[in-house]
Coordinates of C-alpha atoms in Angstrom, one line a residue:
V1 CA 0.0 0.0 0.0
R2 CA 1.4 3.4 -0.9
A3 CA 0.6 6.9 0.3
P4 CA 2.2 10.2 -0.8
G5 CA 5.7 10.2 0.6
T6 CA 5.2 7.0 2.5
V7 CA 5.9 3.3 1.7
F8 CA 3.9 0.8 3.8
H9 CA 5.3 -2.7 4.3
G10 CA 3.3 -5.6 2.9
F11 CA 0.5 -6.9 5.1
A12 CA 1.3 -10.5 6.2
L13 CA -2.3 -11.8 5.7
T14 CA -2.9 -13.4 2.3
A15 CA -6.4 -12.0 2.0
L16 CA -9.1 -10.6 4.2
G17 CA -10.9 -13.9 3.8
R18 CA -8.2 -15.4 6.0
L19 CA -8.9 -12.7 8.6
L20 CA -12.6 -13.5 8.5
G21 CA -11.9 -17.2 8.8
M22 CA -9.5 -16.6 11.7
P23 CA -10.7 -13.5 13.6
R24 CA -7.4 -12.4 15.1
I25 CA -6.2 -8.8 15.6
D26 CA -2.5 -9.8 15.8
P27 CA -1.6 -9.8 12.1
L28 CA -3.2 -6.3 11.8
L29 CA -1.2 -5.0 14.8
T30 CA 2.0 -6.4 13.3
A31 CA 1.2 -4.5 10.1
M32 CA 0.6 -1.4 12.1
I33 CA 3.9 -1.6 14.0
S34 CA 5.9 -2.5 10.9
N35 CA 4.5 0.5 9.1
K36 CA 5.1 2.8 12.2
A37 CA 1.4 3.8 12.1
D38 CA -0.6 5.2 15.0
A39 CA -3.6 2.9 15.0
V40 CA -5.7 0.3 13.2
R41 CA -9.3 1.2 12.4
L42 CA -12.0 -1.4 11.8
A43 CA -15.6 -0.9 10.9
D44 CA -18.5 -3.1 9.9
G45 CA -18.9 -3.2 6.2
D46 CA -15.6 -1.4 5.6
I47 CA -12.0 -2.5 4.8
A48 CA -9.4 -2.3 7.5
H49 CA -7.3 0.9 7.6
I50 CA -4.2 2.0 9.4
V51 CA -4.0 5.5 10.7
K52 CA -0.8 7.5 10.3
G53 CA -0.3 11.2 10.7
G54 CA -4.1 11.7 11.0
A55 CA -4.7 10.0 7.5
Q56 CA -6.2 6.6 6.9
H57 CA -4.6 4.2 4.5
P58 CA -6.2 0.9 3.2
L59 CA -4.7 -2.3 4.8
T60 CA -6.9 -4.9 3.2
R61 CA -9.0 -5.3 0.0
Q62 CA -12.3 -6.7 1.1
P63 CA -14.7 -5.3 3.7
L64 CA -15.6 -6.9 7.0
G65 CA -18.8 -9.0 6.7
D66 CA -21.7 -8.7 9.0
G67 CA -20.7 -9.7 12.6
Q68 CA -17.1 -10.3 11.9
L69 CA -15.8 -7.3 13.8
L70 CA -17.8 -8.4 16.8
L71 CA -16.3 -11.9 16.7
L72 CA -12.8 -10.4 16.5
L73 CA -13.5 -8.1 19.5
R74 CA -14.9 -10.9 21.6
E75 CA -11.7 -12.7 21.2
M76 CA -9.6 -9.7 22.4
A77 CA -11.8 -8.4 25.2
P78 CA -11.6 -9.5 28.9
P79 CA -14.5 -11.8 29.9
D80 CA -16.5 -9.2 31.7
I81 CA -16.3 -6.8 28.8
V82 CA -17.5 -9.2 26.2
P83 CA -21.3 -8.8 27.0
T84 CA -21.0 -5.0 26.5
L85 CA -19.3 -5.0 23.1
N86 CA -22.5 -5.0 21.1
G87 CA -24.2 -2.3 23.3
S88 CA -24.8 1.3 22.4
E89 CA -22.3 2.7 25.0
P90 CA -18.6 3.2 24.1
V91 CA -16.2 0.6 25.6
E92 CA -12.5 0.7 26.1
F93 CA -10.0 -2.0 27.2
V94 CA -6.4 -2.9 26.7
Y95 CA -5.3 -6.0 24.9
A96 CA -1.9 -7.6 25.2
N97 CA 0.0 -9.9 22.9
P98 CA 3.7 -10.7 22.3
E99 CA 4.1 -7.4 20.3
G100 CA 3.0 -5.3 23.3
R101 CA -0.2 -3.8 24.8
F102 CA -2.8 -2.0 22.8
V103 CA -5.8 0.3 23.7
T104 CA -9.0 -0.8 22.0
R105 CA -11.9 1.7 21.7
V106 CA -15.3 0.4 20.6
S107 CA -18.2 2.6 19.7
R108 CA -21.1 2.9 17.3
E109 CA -21.4 5.5 14.6
N110 CA -24.7 5.7 12.7
G111 CA -25.5 2.2 13.9
S112 CA -22.2 0.7 12.7
L113 CA -19.7 -0.9 15.0
I114 CA -16.3 0.9 15.0
A115 CA -13.1 -0.2 16.7
T116 CA -9.8 1.6 16.9
V117 CA -6.7 -0.1 18.2
S118 CA -3.5 1.8 19.1
A119 CA -0.4 1.1 21.1
A120 CA -0.7 1.6 24.9
P121 CA 2.0 3.6 26.7
A122 CA 4.2 1.7 29.1
N123 CA 2.5 3.4 32.1
A124 CA -1.0 2.1 31.3
V125 CA -3.1 1.8 34.4
V126 CA -3.9 -1.9 35.2
E127 CA -7.1 -1.3 37.3
A128 CA -10.5 -0.8 35.8
V129 CA -11.5 2.9 35.6
S130 CA -15.0 4.2 35.4
A131 CA -16.3 6.5 32.7
S132 CA -16.7 9.4 35.2
Q133 CA -13.1 9.1 36.3
L134 CA -11.9 9.0 32.7
S135 CA -13.8 12.2 32.0
A136 CA -12.1 13.9 34.9
T137 CA -8.7 13.1 33.6
G138 CA -9.5 14.7 30.3
N139 CA -7.5 12.2 28.3
G140 CA -10.2 9.7 27.6
S141 CA -8.0 6.8 28.5
A142 CA -6.5 5.0 31.4
S143 CA -3.4 4.7 29.4
G144 CA -2.7 8.4 29.0
N145 CA -3.5 9.2 25.4
G146 CA -4.8 5.8 24.0
S147 CA -5.6 6.8 20.5
H148 CA -2.8 9.3 20.0
N149 CA -3.8 13.0 20.5
G150 CA -7.3 12.0 21.5
V151 CA -8.3 11.4 17.9
S152 CA -10.1 8.2 16.9
G153 CA -9.3 6.3 13.7
N154 CA -11.9 8.3 11.7
G155 CA -10.4 11.7 12.5
H156 CA -13.0 12.7 15.1
P157 CA -12.5 13.3 18.8
A158 CA -12.6 10.0 20.7
S159 CA -15.8 9.4 22.7
P160 CA -15.3 8.9 26.4
P161 CA -15.3 5.2 27.0
A162 CA -17.7 3.4 29.3
Q163 CA -15.0 1.4 31.1
V164 CA -11.4 0.4 30.7
H165 CA -9.6 -2.8 31.5
V166 CA -6.0 -3.9 31.0
A167 CA -5.7 -7.6 30.2
S168 CA -3.5 -10.1 28.5
A169 CA -5.0 -12.1 25.7
P170 CA -7.5 -14.2 27.7
P171 CA -7.5 -18.0 27.8
A172 CA -9.8 -19.3 25.1
T173 CA -12.4 -20.5 27.6
A174 CA -12.1 -17.5 30.0
G175 CA -15.5 -16.0 30.6
R176 CA -17.2 -18.6 28.4
T177 CA -20.9 -18.7 29.3
P178 CA -22.8 -20.9 26.9
D179 CA -26.3 -19.6 26.4
P180 CA -29.0 -22.2 27.4
A181 CA -31.4 -20.7 24.8
M182 CA -28.8 -21.3 22.1
R183 CA -28.3 -24.8 23.3
Q184 CA -32.0 -25.5 23.2
E185 CA -32.2 -24.0 19.7
I186 CA -29.5 -26.2 18.2
E187 CA -30.7 -29.3 19.9
S188 CA -34.2 -28.7 18.5
L189 CA -32.6 -28.7 15.0
L190 CA -30.8 -31.9 15.8
R191 CA -34.2 -33.4 16.8
I192 CA -35.7 -32.3 13.5
L193 CA -32.7 -33.9 11.7
V194 CA -33.5 -37.3 13.3
S195 CA -37.3 -37.0 12.8
E196 CA -36.8 -36.2 9.1
H197 CA -34.5 -39.3 8.8
G198 CA -31.6 -37.1 7.7
S199 CA -28.0 -38.0 7.8
D200 CA -26.4 -34.5 8.2
L201 CA -27.3 -31.0 9.4
H202 CA -25.4 -28.1 7.8
L203 CA -25.3 -24.7 9.5
R204 CA -24.0 -21.7 7.5
V205 CA -24.1 -18.0 7.9
G206 CA -26.8 -16.4 5.7
E207 CA -28.6 -19.7 5.1
P208 CA -31.4 -21.4 7.0
P209 CA -30.5 -24.8 8.5
I210 CA -29.9 -27.4 5.8
L211 CA -30.6 -31.2 6.1
R212 CA -29.2 -33.9 4.0
V213 CA -32.0 -36.5 3.5
H214 CA -31.3 -39.6 1.4
G215 CA -28.3 -37.8 -0.1
E216 CA -30.2 -34.6 -1.1
L217 CA -29.8 -31.2 0.6
K218 CA -33.1 -29.8 1.9
R219 CA -33.3 -26.2 3.3
L220 CA -35.6 -25.6 6.3
D221 CA -37.0 -22.4 4.8
Q222 CA -39.5 -22.0 7.6
I223 CA -36.5 -21.1 9.9
A224 CA -34.8 -17.7 9.6
Q225 CA -31.4 -17.4 8.0
L226 CA -28.6 -17.7 10.6
S227 CA -26.6 -14.6 11.5
P228 CA -22.9 -14.8 12.4
S229 CA -23.4 -14.2 16.1
R230 CA -26.4 -16.5 16.5
L231 CA -24.7 -19.4 14.7
H232 CA -21.5 -18.9 16.6
D233 CA -23.4 -19.0 19.9
M234 CA -25.4 -22.0 18.9
V235 CA -22.4 -24.1 18.0
C236 CA -20.3 -23.0 21.0
S237 CA -23.2 -23.7 23.4
I238 CA -22.7 -27.5 23.0
M239 CA -19.0 -27.5 22.4
P240 CA -16.8 -29.1 25.2
D241 CA -14.2 -26.8 26.7
R242 CA -11.3 -28.6 25.1
N243 CA -12.9 -28.3 21.7
F244 CA -13.7 -24.6 22.3
R245 CA -10.1 -23.9 23.0
E246 CA -9.1 -25.9 19.9
F247 CA -11.7 -24.0 17.8
E248 CA -10.4 -20.6 18.9
E249 CA -6.8 -21.6 18.2
S250 CA -7.1 -23.5 14.9
N251 CA -10.6 -22.5 13.6
D252 CA -11.9 -26.0 13.4
T253 CA -12.6 -28.9 15.7
D254 CA -14.3 -32.3 15.9
F255 CA -16.5 -33.4 18.8
A256 CA -19.5 -35.5 19.6
H257 CA -22.8 -34.5 21.2
E258 CA -25.5 -36.8 22.5
L259 CA -29.2 -36.3 23.0
P260 CA -30.3 -39.1 25.3
G261 CA -33.0 -41.2 23.8
V262 CA -32.6 -39.5 20.4
A263 CA -29.1 -40.1 18.9
R264 CA -25.4 -39.2 19.1
F265 CA -24.0 -36.7 16.6
R266 CA -20.5 -36.3 15.2
A267 CA -19.8 -32.6 14.8
N268 CA -17.3 -30.5 12.9
A269 CA -17.2 -26.8 13.6
F270 CA -15.1 -24.5 11.4
R271 CA -14.7 -20.9 10.2
D272 CA -15.1 -19.8 6.6
H273 CA -15.3 -16.4 4.9
R274 CA -18.7 -15.7 6.4
G275 CA -18.0 -16.8 10.0
T276 CA -18.7 -19.9 12.0
G277 CA -20.1 -23.0 10.3
A278 CA -20.8 -26.6 11.4
V279 CA -21.9 -30.0 10.1
F280 CA -23.5 -32.6 12.3
R281 CA -23.7 -36.3 11.3
V282 CA -26.3 -38.5 12.9
I283 CA -24.9 -41.6 14.8
P284 CA -27.9 -43.8 15.4
A285 CA -28.6 -44.6 19.1
T286 CA -28.8 -48.3 18.3
V287 CA -25.9 -50.3 16.8
A288 CA -26.6 -51.7 13.4
T289 CA -26.0 -55.5 13.0
V290 CA -24.2 -57.2 10.1
E291 CA -27.5 -59.0 9.3
E292 CA -29.4 -55.7 9.1
M293 CA -26.7 -54.2 6.8
G294 CA -26.6 -57.2 4.5
I295 CA -22.9 -57.8 5.1
T296 CA -21.9 -61.0 3.3
P297 CA -20.8 -64.1 5.3
E298 CA -17.4 -63.9 3.8
V299 CA -16.8 -60.5 5.2
Q300 CA -18.3 -61.6 8.5
N301 CA -15.7 -64.3 8.7
L302 CA -13.0 -61.7 8.9
C303 CA -14.3 -61.0 12.4
Y304 CA -13.2 -64.4 13.6
L305 CA -9.5 -64.0 12.6
T306 CA -6.9 -63.9 15.4
K307 CA -4.5 -61.6 13.5
G308 CA -4.2 -59.5 10.4
L309 CA -5.3 -56.2 8.9
V310 CA -8.8 -55.5 7.7
L311 CA -9.5 -52.2 6.0
V312 CA -12.9 -50.5 5.4
T313 CA -12.5 -47.7 2.9
G314 CA -14.5 -45.2 0.9
P315 CA -15.1 -41.5 0.4
T316 CA -16.4 -39.3 3.2
G317 CA -20.0 -40.1 4.0
S318 CA -20.0 -43.6 2.5
G319 CA -20.9 -45.4 5.8
K320 CA -17.4 -46.7 6.7
S321 CA -18.0 -46.0 10.4
T322 CA -21.4 -47.8 10.3
T323 CA -19.9 -50.9 8.7
L324 CA -17.0 -51.0 11.2
C325 CA -19.5 -50.6 14.0
A326 CA -21.5 -53.6 12.7
L327 CA -18.3 -55.7 12.5
I328 CA -17.3 -54.8 16.0
D329 CA -20.8 -55.6 17.2
L330 CA -20.4 -59.1 15.7
V331 CA -17.1 -59.6 17.5
N332 CA -18.8 -58.3 20.7
R333 CA -21.6 -60.9 20.4
S334 CA -19.5 -63.9 19.3
R335 CA -16.0 -63.6 20.8
N336 CA -14.7 -63.4 24.3
D337 CA -11.9 -60.9 23.8
H338 CA -10.6 -57.4 24.7
V339 CA -11.3 -54.8 22.0
I340 CA -9.7 -51.3 21.9
T341 CA -11.1 -48.6 19.7
I342 CA -9.3 -45.4 18.9
E343 CA -11.6 -42.8 17.4
D344 CA -11.9 -39.1 16.7
P345 CA -14.5 -38.6 18.1
I346 CA -16.2 -41.7 19.6
E347 CA -19.2 -42.3 17.4
F348 CA -21.1 -45.6 18.3
V349 CA -20.9 -46.5 21.9
H350 CA -20.6 -50.3 22.4
Q351 CA -21.9 -51.9 25.6
N352 CA -19.9 -54.9 26.8
K353 CA -21.5 -58.2 25.7
K354 CA -19.1 -61.1 25.5
C355 CA -16.2 -58.8 24.9
V356 CA -14.6 -56.1 27.0
I357 CA -14.5 -53.0 24.9
T358 CA -12.3 -50.0 25.6
Q359 CA -13.2 -46.9 23.6
R360 CA -10.7 -44.0 23.5
Q361 CA -11.1 -40.6 21.9
V362 CA -8.2 -38.7 20.4
G363 CA -7.7 -35.4 22.1
V364 CA -9.6 -36.4 25.2
H365 CA -8.2 -39.8 26.3
T366 CA -5.1 -39.8 24.2
G367 CA -3.0 -37.3 22.2
S368 CA -3.1 -38.9 18.8
F369 CA -3.9 -42.1 16.9
K370 CA -0.3 -43.1 16.8
T371 CA 0.3 -42.6 20.6
A372 CA -2.9 -44.5 21.4
L373 CA -1.9 -47.3 19.0
R374 CA 1.5 -47.7 20.7
A375 CA -0.1 -47.7 24.1
A376 CA -2.7 -50.3 23.0
L377 CA 0.1 -52.9 22.6
R378 CA 0.6 -52.7 26.4
E379 CA -3.1 -52.9 27.2
D380 CA -3.5 -56.6 26.4
P381 CA -5.7 -56.2 23.3
D382 CA -7.0 -58.9 21.0
I383 CA -8.6 -56.6 18.5
V384 CA -7.7 -52.9 17.8
L385 CA -9.9 -50.6 15.7
V386 CA -8.1 -47.5 14.4
G387 CA -10.7 -44.9 13.4
E388 CA -8.5 -43.4 10.7
L389 CA -5.1 -44.4 9.3
R390 CA -4.0 -40.8 8.9
D391 CA -0.3 -40.8 8.5
L392 CA 2.8 -42.9 7.8
E393 CA 3.6 -43.6 11.4
T394 CA 0.0 -44.7 12.3
I395 CA -0.1 -47.0 9.3
S396 CA 3.4 -48.4 10.2
I397 CA 2.3 -49.2 13.8
A398 CA -0.9 -50.7 12.6
L399 CA 1.0 -53.1 10.3
E400 CA 3.3 -54.0 13.1
T401 CA 0.4 -54.6 15.4
A402 CA -1.3 -56.8 12.8
E403 CA 1.9 -58.8 12.3
T404 CA 2.5 -59.4 16.0
G405 CA -0.7 -61.4 16.6
H406 CA -3.5 -58.9 16.8
L407 CA -6.6 -58.3 14.6
V408 CA -6.6 -54.7 13.4
F409 CA -9.5 -52.9 11.8
G410 CA -8.9 -49.5 10.1
T411 CA -10.3 -47.0 7.6
L412 CA -8.8 -45.1 4.6
H413 CA -10.4 -42.6 2.2
T414 CA -9.8 -44.6 -0.9
T415 CA -12.5 -45.7 -3.4
T416 CA -11.2 -49.1 -4.6
A417 CA -9.5 -52.1 -3.1
V418 CA -6.5 -51.8 -5.5
G419 CA -6.3 -48.1 -4.8
T420 CA -6.2 -48.9 -1.1
I421 CA -3.1 -51.2 -1.4
D422 CA -1.3 -48.6 -3.5
R423 CA -2.2 -45.8 -1.1
V424 CA -0.8 -47.7 1.9
I425 CA 2.5 -48.5 0.1
D426 CA 2.9 -45.0 -1.4
Q427 CA 2.7 -43.4 2.1
F428 CA 6.2 -44.7 2.8
P429 CA 9.5 -43.4 1.4
A430 CA 11.0 -45.4 -1.5
D431 CA 13.6 -47.1 0.6
R432 CA 10.9 -48.6 2.9
Q433 CA 8.4 -49.6 0.3
E434 CA 9.8 -53.0 -0.4
Q435 CA 9.7 -53.9 3.3
I436 CA 6.1 -52.6 3.6
R437 CA 5.0 -54.7 0.6
V438 CA 6.2 -57.8 2.3
M439 CA 4.5 -56.8 5.6
L440 CA 1.2 -55.9 3.8
A441 CA 1.3 -59.1 1.7
D442 CA 1.6 -61.2 4.9
C443 CA -0.9 -59.3 7.1
L444 CA -3.7 -57.9 4.8
K445 CA -6.7 -60.1 5.2
G446 CA -9.4 -58.1 3.5
V447 CA -10.4 -54.7 2.0
I448 CA -14.1 -53.6 1.9
S449 CA -14.4 -50.5 -0.3
Q450 CA -17.9 -49.0 -0.2
T451 CA -20.0 -46.2 -1.6
L452 CA -23.6 -45.2 -1.0
C453 CA -26.1 -45.0 -3.9
K454 CA -29.5 -43.4 -4.0
K455 CA -32.1 -46.0 -3.9
V456 CA -35.1 -46.1 -6.2
G457 CA -38.1 -44.9 -4.2
G458 CA -35.9 -43.1 -1.5
G459 CA -33.2 -44.0 0.9
R460 CA -29.7 -45.3 0.1
V461 CA -28.0 -48.6 -0.4
A462 CA -24.4 -49.6 0.1
A463 CA -22.3 -50.9 -2.8
R464 CA -19.3 -52.8 -1.4
E465 CA -16.3 -54.0 -3.4
I466 CA -14.7 -56.9 -1.5
L467 CA -11.1 -58.1 -1.7
L468 CA -10.1 -61.1 0.4
S469 CA -6.7 -62.6 1.1
V470 CA -5.6 -65.5 -1.1
P471 CA -2.0 -66.7 -1.9
A472 CA -2.2 -65.2 -5.4
L473 CA -3.1 -61.8 -3.9
S474 CA -0.1 -61.9 -1.5
N475 CA 2.2 -62.8 -4.4
L476 CA 0.9 -59.9 -6.6
I477 CA 1.5 -57.4 -3.7
R478 CA 5.1 -58.6 -3.2
E479 CA 5.8 -58.5 -6.9
R480 CA 4.5 -55.0 -7.5
K481 CA 1.7 -56.3 -9.7
S482 CA -1.3 -54.7 -8.1
F483 CA -2.7 -53.9 -11.6
Q484 CA -3.4 -57.7 -11.9
I485 CA -5.6 -57.8 -8.7
P486 CA -8.9 -57.1 -10.6
S487 CA -8.5 -60.2 -12.6
I488 CA -8.1 -62.3 -9.4
M489 CA -11.3 -60.6 -8.1
Q490 CA -13.2 -61.5 -11.3
T491 CA -12.2 -65.2 -11.0
S492 CA -12.8 -65.5 -7.3
R493 CA -16.4 -64.4 -6.9
K494 CA -17.2 -67.8 -5.5
L495 CA -14.8 -67.0 -2.6
G496 CA -16.8 -63.8 -1.8
M497 CA -14.7 -61.3 -3.8
I498 CA -16.5 -58.8 -6.1
Q499 CA -15.6 -55.7 -8.0
L500 CA -17.5 -52.4 -7.6
G501 CA -18.8 -52.5 -11.2
D502 CA -20.3 -56.0 -10.6
V503 CA -22.0 -54.8 -7.4
L504 CA -23.4 -51.8 -9.1
I505 CA -24.7 -53.7 -12.1
D506 CA -26.4 -56.2 -9.7
L507 CA -28.1 -53.4 -8.0
V508 CA -29.4 -52.0 -11.3
D509 CA -30.6 -55.5 -12.4
Q510 CA -32.5 -55.8 -9.1
G511 CA -34.2 -52.4 -9.7
L512 CA -32.7 -50.9 -6.6
V513 CA -30.6 -48.2 -8.3
E514 CA -31.1 -46.2 -11.4
P515 CA -28.6 -46.8 -14.2
K516 CA -27.4 -43.2 -14.2
E517 CA -26.8 -43.3 -10.4
A518 CA -24.8 -46.5 -10.7
F519 CA -22.8 -45.1 -13.6
M520 CA -21.9 -42.0 -11.6
K521 CA -20.6 -44.1 -8.7
S522 CA -18.6 -46.5 -10.9
T523 CA -14.8 -46.1 -11.2
D524 CA -14.4 -47.7 -14.6
K525 CA -17.1 -45.9 -16.5
A526 CA -16.3 -47.2 -20.0
S527 CA -16.6 -50.9 -18.9
F528 CA -19.7 -50.1 -16.8
M529 CA -21.4 -48.4 -19.8
T530 CA -20.7 -51.5 -21.8
M531 CA -22.3 -53.7 -19.2
L532 CA -25.4 -51.4 -19.1
K533 CA -25.8 -51.6 -22.8
T534 CA -25.2 -55.4 -22.9
R535 CA -28.0 -55.9 -20.4
G536 CA -30.4 -53.6 -22.2
H537 CA -30.6 -50.9 -19.6
D538 CA -31.6 -47.3 -20.4
V539 CA -28.4 -45.3 -21.2
S540 CA -30.1 -42.2 -22.6
F541 CA -28.4 -40.2 -19.9
A542 CA -25.0 -40.8 -21.5
P543 CA -23.5 -38.1 -23.9
T544 CA -24.0 -38.9 -27.5
T545 CA -20.5 -38.0 -28.4

């Protein structure tokens, strides 16, 4: 940014969208200091400015959206100041960060929220000072001059503040007072989600609540659009303290919420360019069984193994967690073993039947998947479920665990069985891949890759590609010939193996799935189109070229 006779150093924030997604004042203050400016001025609906020599100079390109300034100020202010920020009276407090201490003045001009932040002198008073005392001093600030020569960021005399506090940046949970009314409102939406047989609830600023029902998004237009402050308060009202701290620090967090007698919900809260957002996934209160889910006997037999690695894969929202839950329930009903699950967050809660089940949540009961997996080896497990094989180290420990006499279940975000094998091996550096091939060839017992298809007449049905361990498969993995695995799957259908294309065409033949839906879910579209034509199905949806 250039002004006559002055060169301003580049602002460290990539775009204002990042500021809106992460409402921190610190990058703006860094820009103010590096440019030797007097203050930063922020206003609803306006871009950020720095004030230097009484003149304002643009600091960002995009204006602050509705409610974003209030979110930013809430983060800076001491706990007892937060409730007054959105009032009509001026407020003043001092905020501290590693760069120093800064006087923050908040007021309203023509209904718009205005904030001016300037460096606080070293002799700033620490005690709170009343508005009348401030007026008596004639300087409008407990810190001496606060906004430099008593002028606010817009060039007008600064209004006398209502109260002044000096505080370091507060802990993320300091002064946190979840609103019971907001909690009641979001829980009523979750009840609607369950009553409508939806799978997900989407909450976005500027939109009414949105349900995903049978794969389709459905807006609840009878409910008012969500404002930034309302949505933020709703989501935070049910967020555990640990997740609230994580959300304030990193702008997203995963947690679980339960409505007794209704369902559990897996939640992800995040910030985008509009403000706070969230998605809630329904976790049914009752555990689905393998019989109810139509899981084949060959896959069920994987639950009776004493060691090895079983992977359930698929894109997000494909029902991996539900399938794993059903398999663990089968283990729980039929074996007398110790099962350890490592999840983020815990979704289905298993009651001990014949097994002893230990469920641990990453971030609550353990630091990470890899640390929990290492610890599990000292906890006398027979079966270990790893909610997500996220990184090289977690995959490596899972392979070692499977090799050393334990049955390990895990998930990956891959769409085919062959792709799963390649993904696991490619996670490792080249000098380790040969060793991993040998380990995987020995311990991999099965891969279930699934996707969900819209069902004719409503609902969804799972299409599962199944790869099971046979000597020929182990040899192909060792010899780097994974491209030949599909031919083994084609010739081993009597053993329970099946490719995704064959599952999809079976669903179309049975009238459960429309040809177009199956075609969209297929991975080898040319071959699948040939199958559709050969069997006389309607392919009018296909392009003519």
